PDB file of C-alpha atoms and ligand atoms in Angstrom:
ATOM      1  CA  MET A   1     -33.108  -8.071 -15.932  1.00 95.00           C
ATOM      2  CA  ILE A   2     -32.471  -6.097 -12.783  1.00 97.00           C
ATOM      3  CA  PHE A   3     -29.714  -6.272 -10.200  1.00 98.00           C
ATOM      4  CA  ILE A   4     -29.935  -5.398  -6.579  1.00 97.00           C
ATOM      5  CA  THR A   5     -27.288  -5.428  -3.854  1.00 97.00           C
ATOM      6  CA  ARG A   6     -27.453  -5.829  -0.097  1.00 97.00           C
ATOM      7  CA  ARG A   7     -24.513  -4.779   2.070  1.00 97.00           C
ATOM      8  CA  GLU A   8     -23.740  -6.507   5.364  1.00 97.00           C
ATOM      9  CA  ARG A   9     -20.873  -5.956   7.720  1.00 98.00           C
ATOM     10  CA  PHE A  10     -18.996  -8.226  10.138  1.00 98.00           C
ATOM     11  CA  ASN A  11     -15.716  -8.359  11.894  1.00 98.00           C
ATOM     12  CA  ALA A  12     -13.583 -11.427  12.377  1.00 98.00           C
ATOM     13  CA  ALA A  13     -10.120 -12.619  13.218  1.00 98.00           C
ATOM     14  CA  HIS A  14      -7.889 -14.712  11.039  1.00 97.00           C
ATOM     15  CA  ARG A  15      -4.403 -15.783  10.227  1.00 97.00           C
ATOM     16  CA  LEU A  16      -2.990 -16.581   6.777  1.00 96.00           C
ATOM     17  CA  PHE A  17      -0.351 -19.298   7.099  1.00 96.00           C
ATOM     18  CA  ARG A  18       0.796 -22.692   6.223  1.00 95.00           C
ATOM     19  CA  LYS A  19       1.644 -25.094   9.037  1.00 93.00           C
ATOM     20  CA  ASP A  20       4.535 -26.498   7.055  1.00 96.00           C
ATOM     21  CA  PHE A  21       6.181 -23.031   6.743  1.00 95.00           C
ATOM     22  CA  SER A  22       8.239 -21.324   9.438  1.00 94.00           C
ATOM     23  CA  ASP A  23       6.900 -18.073  10.920  1.00 91.00           C
ATOM     24  CA  GLU A  24       9.541 -16.255   8.863  1.00 93.00           C
ATOM     25  CA  LYS A  25       8.443 -17.827   5.553  1.00 96.00           C
ATOM     26  CA  ASN A  26       4.813 -17.237   6.448  1.00 95.00           C
ATOM     27  CA  LEU A  27       5.598 -13.541   7.032  1.00 95.00           C
ATOM     28  CA  GLU A  28       7.432 -13.375   3.757  1.00 96.00           C
ATOM     29  CA  ILE A  29       4.505 -14.800   1.756  1.00 95.00           C
ATOM     30  CA  PHE A  30       1.378 -13.709   3.697  1.00 95.00           C
ATOM     31  CA  GLY A  31       2.768 -10.483   5.227  1.00 93.00           C
ATOM     32  CA  LYS A  32       1.119  -8.981   8.325  1.00 91.00           C
ATOM     33  CA  CYS A  33      -1.881 -11.290   7.909  1.00 93.00           C
ATOM     34  CA  SER A  34       0.425 -14.193   9.048  1.00 95.00           C
ATOM     35  CA  ASN A  35       0.791 -12.790  12.585  1.00 94.00           C
ATOM     36  CA  PRO A  36       0.931 -15.903  14.816  1.00 93.00           C
ATOM     37  CA  ASN A  37      -1.377 -14.327  17.417  1.00 95.00           C
ATOM     38  CA  TRP A  38      -4.148 -13.516  15.015  1.00 96.00           C
ATOM     39  CA  HIS A  39      -5.580 -10.112  14.060  1.00 96.00           C
ATOM     40  CA  GLY A  40      -8.940  -8.872  12.867  1.00 97.00           C
ATOM     41  CA  HIS A  41     -10.618  -7.159   9.950  1.00 97.00           C
ATOM     42  CA  ASN A  42     -13.761  -5.166   9.552  1.00 98.00           C
ATOM     43  CA  TYR A  43     -15.218  -6.864   6.586  1.00 98.00           C
ATOM     44  CA  GLU A  44     -17.839  -5.383   4.240  1.00 98.00           C
ATOM     45  CA  LEU A  45     -19.859  -7.842   2.153  1.00 98.00           C
ATOM     46  CA  PHE A  46     -21.852  -6.925  -0.923  1.00 98.00           C
ATOM     47  CA  VAL A  47     -24.261  -9.550  -2.251  1.00 98.00           C
ATOM     48  CA  THR A  48     -25.702  -8.798  -5.685  1.00 98.00           C
ATOM     49  CA  ILE A  49     -28.671 -10.748  -7.047  1.00 98.00           C
ATOM     50  CA  LYS A  50     -30.360 -10.585 -10.404  1.00 98.00           C
ATOM     51  CA  GLY A  51     -33.730 -11.478 -11.968  1.00 97.00           C
ATOM     52  CA  GLU A  52     -36.968 -10.042 -13.122  1.00 96.00           C
ATOM     53  CA  ILE A  53     -39.170  -7.530 -11.234  1.00 96.00           C
ATOM     54  CA  ASP A  54     -42.293  -9.089  -9.723  1.00 93.00           C
ATOM     55  CA  PRO A  55     -45.165  -7.032 -11.167  1.00 94.00           C
ATOM     56  CA  GLU A  56     -47.202  -7.542  -7.990  1.00 94.00           C
ATOM     57  CA  THR A  57     -44.620  -6.015  -5.651  1.00 92.00           C
ATOM     58  CA  GLY A  58     -42.230  -4.041  -7.814  1.00 95.00           C
ATOM     59  CA  PHE A  59     -39.432  -5.993  -6.142  1.00 94.00           C
ATOM     60  CA  LEU A  60     -36.885  -8.457  -7.508  1.00 96.00           C
ATOM     61  CA  LEU A  61     -36.747  -9.969  -4.059  1.00 94.00           C
ATOM     62  CA  ASN A  62     -37.675  -8.427  -0.736  1.00 92.00           C
ATOM     63  CA  LEU A  63     -34.377  -7.124   0.623  1.00 92.00           C
ATOM     64  CA  LYS A  64     -35.479  -8.071   4.170  1.00 93.00           C
ATOM     65  CA  GLN A  65     -35.642 -11.622   3.009  1.00 94.00           C
ATOM     66  CA  LEU A  66     -32.199 -11.389   1.447  1.00 95.00           C
ATOM     67  CA  SER A  67     -30.756  -9.745   4.500  1.00 96.00           C
ATOM     68  CA  LYS A  68     -32.103 -12.438   6.713  1.00 97.00           C
ATOM     69  CA  LEU A  69     -30.692 -15.187   4.494  1.00 97.00           C
ATOM     70  CA  ILE A  70     -27.214 -13.603   4.586  1.00 98.00           C
ATOM     71  CA  LYS A  71     -27.496 -13.134   8.334  1.00 98.00           C
ATOM     72  CA  ASP A  72     -28.559 -16.677   9.023  1.00 98.00           C
ATOM     73  CA  ARG A  73     -26.201 -18.446   6.654  1.00 98.00           C
ATOM     74  CA  VAL A  74     -23.088 -16.174   6.988  1.00 98.00           C
ATOM     75  CA  ILE A  75     -23.065 -13.270   9.440  1.00 98.00           C
ATOM     76  CA  GLU A  76     -24.234 -15.139  12.570  1.00 98.00           C
ATOM     77  CA  LYS A  77     -21.620 -17.840  11.915  1.00 98.00           C
ATOM     78  CA  ILE A  78     -18.696 -15.455  11.328  1.00 98.00           C
ATOM     79  CA  ASP A  79     -19.250 -12.173  13.128  1.00 98.00           C
ATOM     80  CA  HIS A  80     -16.859 -11.754  16.104  1.00 98.00           C
ATOM     81  CA  LYS A  81     -15.354 -15.171  15.405  1.00 98.00           C
ATOM     82  CA  ASN A  82     -11.998 -16.595  14.391  1.00 98.00           C
ATOM     83  CA  ILE A  83     -12.305 -17.637  10.772  1.00 98.00           C
ATOM     84  CA  ASN A  84      -9.495 -20.254  11.072  1.00 97.00           C
ATOM     85  CA  ILE A  85     -10.901 -22.177  13.967  1.00 95.00           C
ATOM     86  CA  GLU A  86     -14.657 -21.507  14.636  1.00 97.00           C
ATOM     87  CA  VAL A  87     -16.475 -20.988  11.385  1.00 98.00           C
ATOM     88  CA  ASP A  88     -18.013 -24.235  10.107  1.00 97.00           C
ATOM     89  CA  PHE A  89     -18.078 -23.254   6.414  1.00 98.00           C
ATOM     90  CA  MET A  90     -14.355 -22.277   6.533  1.00 98.00           C
ATOM     91  CA  GLU A  91     -13.128 -25.473   8.134  1.00 97.00           C
ATOM     92  CA  GLY A  92      -9.908 -26.733   6.545  1.00 95.00           C
ATOM     93  CA  LYS A  93      -9.678 -23.759   4.129  1.00 97.00           C
ATOM     94  CA  PHE A  94      -7.356 -20.796   3.788  1.00 96.00           C
ATOM     95  CA  ALA A  95      -8.819 -17.767   5.579  1.00 97.00           C
ATOM     96  CA  SER A  96      -8.062 -15.395   2.603  1.00 97.00           C
ATOM     97  CA  THR A  97     -10.520 -12.910   1.237  1.00 97.00           C
ATOM     98  CA  GLU A  98     -10.682 -14.856  -2.038  1.00 98.00           C
ATOM     99  CA  VAL A  99     -11.560 -18.205  -0.395  1.00 98.00           C
ATOM    100  CA  LEU A 100     -13.980 -16.506   1.963  1.00 98.00           C
ATOM    101  CA  ALA A 101     -15.866 -14.831  -0.975  1.00 98.00           C
ATOM    102  CA  VAL A 102     -16.189 -18.174  -2.756  1.00 98.00           C
ATOM    103  CA  SER A 103     -17.344 -19.891   0.477  1.00 98.00           C
ATOM    104  CA  ILE A 104     -19.932 -17.185   1.166  1.00 98.00           C
ATOM    105  CA  TRP A 105     -21.233 -17.719  -2.409  1.00 98.00           C
ATOM    106  CA  ASP A 106     -21.657 -21.440  -1.631  1.00 98.00           C
ATOM    107  CA  GLN A 107     -23.465 -20.672   1.580  1.00 98.00           C
ATOM    108  CA  ILE A 108     -26.264 -18.609  -0.052  1.00 98.00           C
ATOM    109  CA  GLU A 109     -26.486 -19.472  -3.746  1.00 98.00           C
ATOM    110  CA  ALA A 110     -28.976 -22.341  -3.524  1.00 97.00           C
ATOM    111  CA  ASP A 111     -31.383 -20.500  -1.205  1.00 96.00           C
ATOM    112  CA  ILE A 112     -31.443 -17.348  -3.414  1.00 96.00           C
ATOM    113  CA  ARG A 113     -32.482 -19.617  -6.331  1.00 95.00           C
ATOM    114  CA  ILE A 114     -35.289 -21.031  -4.133  1.00 94.00           C
ATOM    115  CA  TYR A 115     -36.483 -17.490  -3.595  1.00 92.00           C
ATOM    116  CA  GLY A 116     -36.762 -17.083  -7.402  1.00 92.00           C
ATOM    117  CA  ALA A 117     -33.697 -14.847  -7.997  1.00 96.00           C
ATOM    118  CA  GLU A 118     -30.144 -15.637  -9.096  1.00 97.00           C
ATOM    119  CA  LEU A 119     -26.920 -14.763  -7.284  1.00 98.00           C
ATOM    120  CA  HIS A 120     -24.810 -12.551  -9.462  1.00 98.00           C
ATOM    121  CA  ALA A 121     -21.812 -11.535  -7.356  1.00 98.00           C
ATOM    122  CA  VAL A 122     -20.276 -11.689  -3.940  1.00 98.00           C
ATOM    123  CA  LYS A 123     -17.903  -8.792  -3.279  1.00 98.00           C
ATOM    124  CA  LEU A 124     -15.960  -8.924  -0.017  1.00 98.00           C
ATOM    125  CA  PHE A 125     -13.906  -6.030   1.282  1.00 98.00           C
ATOM    126  CA  GLU A 126     -11.182  -7.035   3.772  1.00 96.00           C
ATOM    127  CA  SER A 127     -10.088  -3.424   4.079  1.00 94.00           C
ATOM    128  CA  GLU A 128     -10.777  -0.156   2.403  1.00 94.00           C
ATOM    129  CA  ASN A 129      -8.254  -0.936  -0.315  1.00 95.00           C
ATOM    130  CA  ASN A 130      -8.547  -4.713  -0.833  1.00 95.00           C
ATOM    131  CA  TYR A 131     -11.481  -6.739  -1.953  1.00 98.00           C
ATOM    132  CA  ALA A 132     -12.345  -9.922  -3.802  1.00 98.00           C
ATOM    133  CA  GLU A 133     -15.246 -10.469  -6.145  1.00 98.00           C
ATOM    134  CA  TYR A 134     -16.715 -13.787  -7.202  1.00 98.00           C
ATOM    135  CA  PHE A 135     -19.236 -14.472  -9.933  1.00 98.00           C
ATOM    136  CA  GLY A 136     -19.691 -18.179  -9.425  1.00 97.00           C
ATOM    137  CA  LYS A 137     -16.879 -19.517 -11.658  1.00 87.00           C
TER     138      LYS A 137
HETATM  139 NI1   NI B 201      -5.525 -10.203   7.671  1.00 55.28          NI
END
C-alpha cells in the first residue's frame, strides 16, 4: 500500500457564530472568528489517498487527475468566497475548520474510489498553527 498527497490552497471568508447568541457571547465562545463583519483565512488543504501502484504507470493515481477533482469539487466552489453564505456544500453548517474538513471529504471521497484509489485523510490548515484532520470516521 502506498500513500500520496496533493496540496491545494484557497482563501475564503467566514464567521463562526450562533444566531441565538449575542455578539458578546459569540466572541466569548468563538473568539476573533466571530467578528460580525467576516474575516478571511488562507487555507491549505492536503488530500492523502492510498492504494496500490499501477505496474503500467508506476502511479497510484495520476496527480493531475486528483488535482482536477479537488479543484472541480472543492476549490472552484470555495476560493475567494464566503463559506457561510455562498458555498453549496457548506450550506446550513458551521464554518469551522473541523466541519469544513469533513465536508471536503464528502465532496471527493466517492470520486476517488471511482478512480481506483481510496481517500485516506483530509488535512486542512486554517492558519499556520491550527489544522483539522479527518480520516472518514
Ligand atoms: Ni476565522
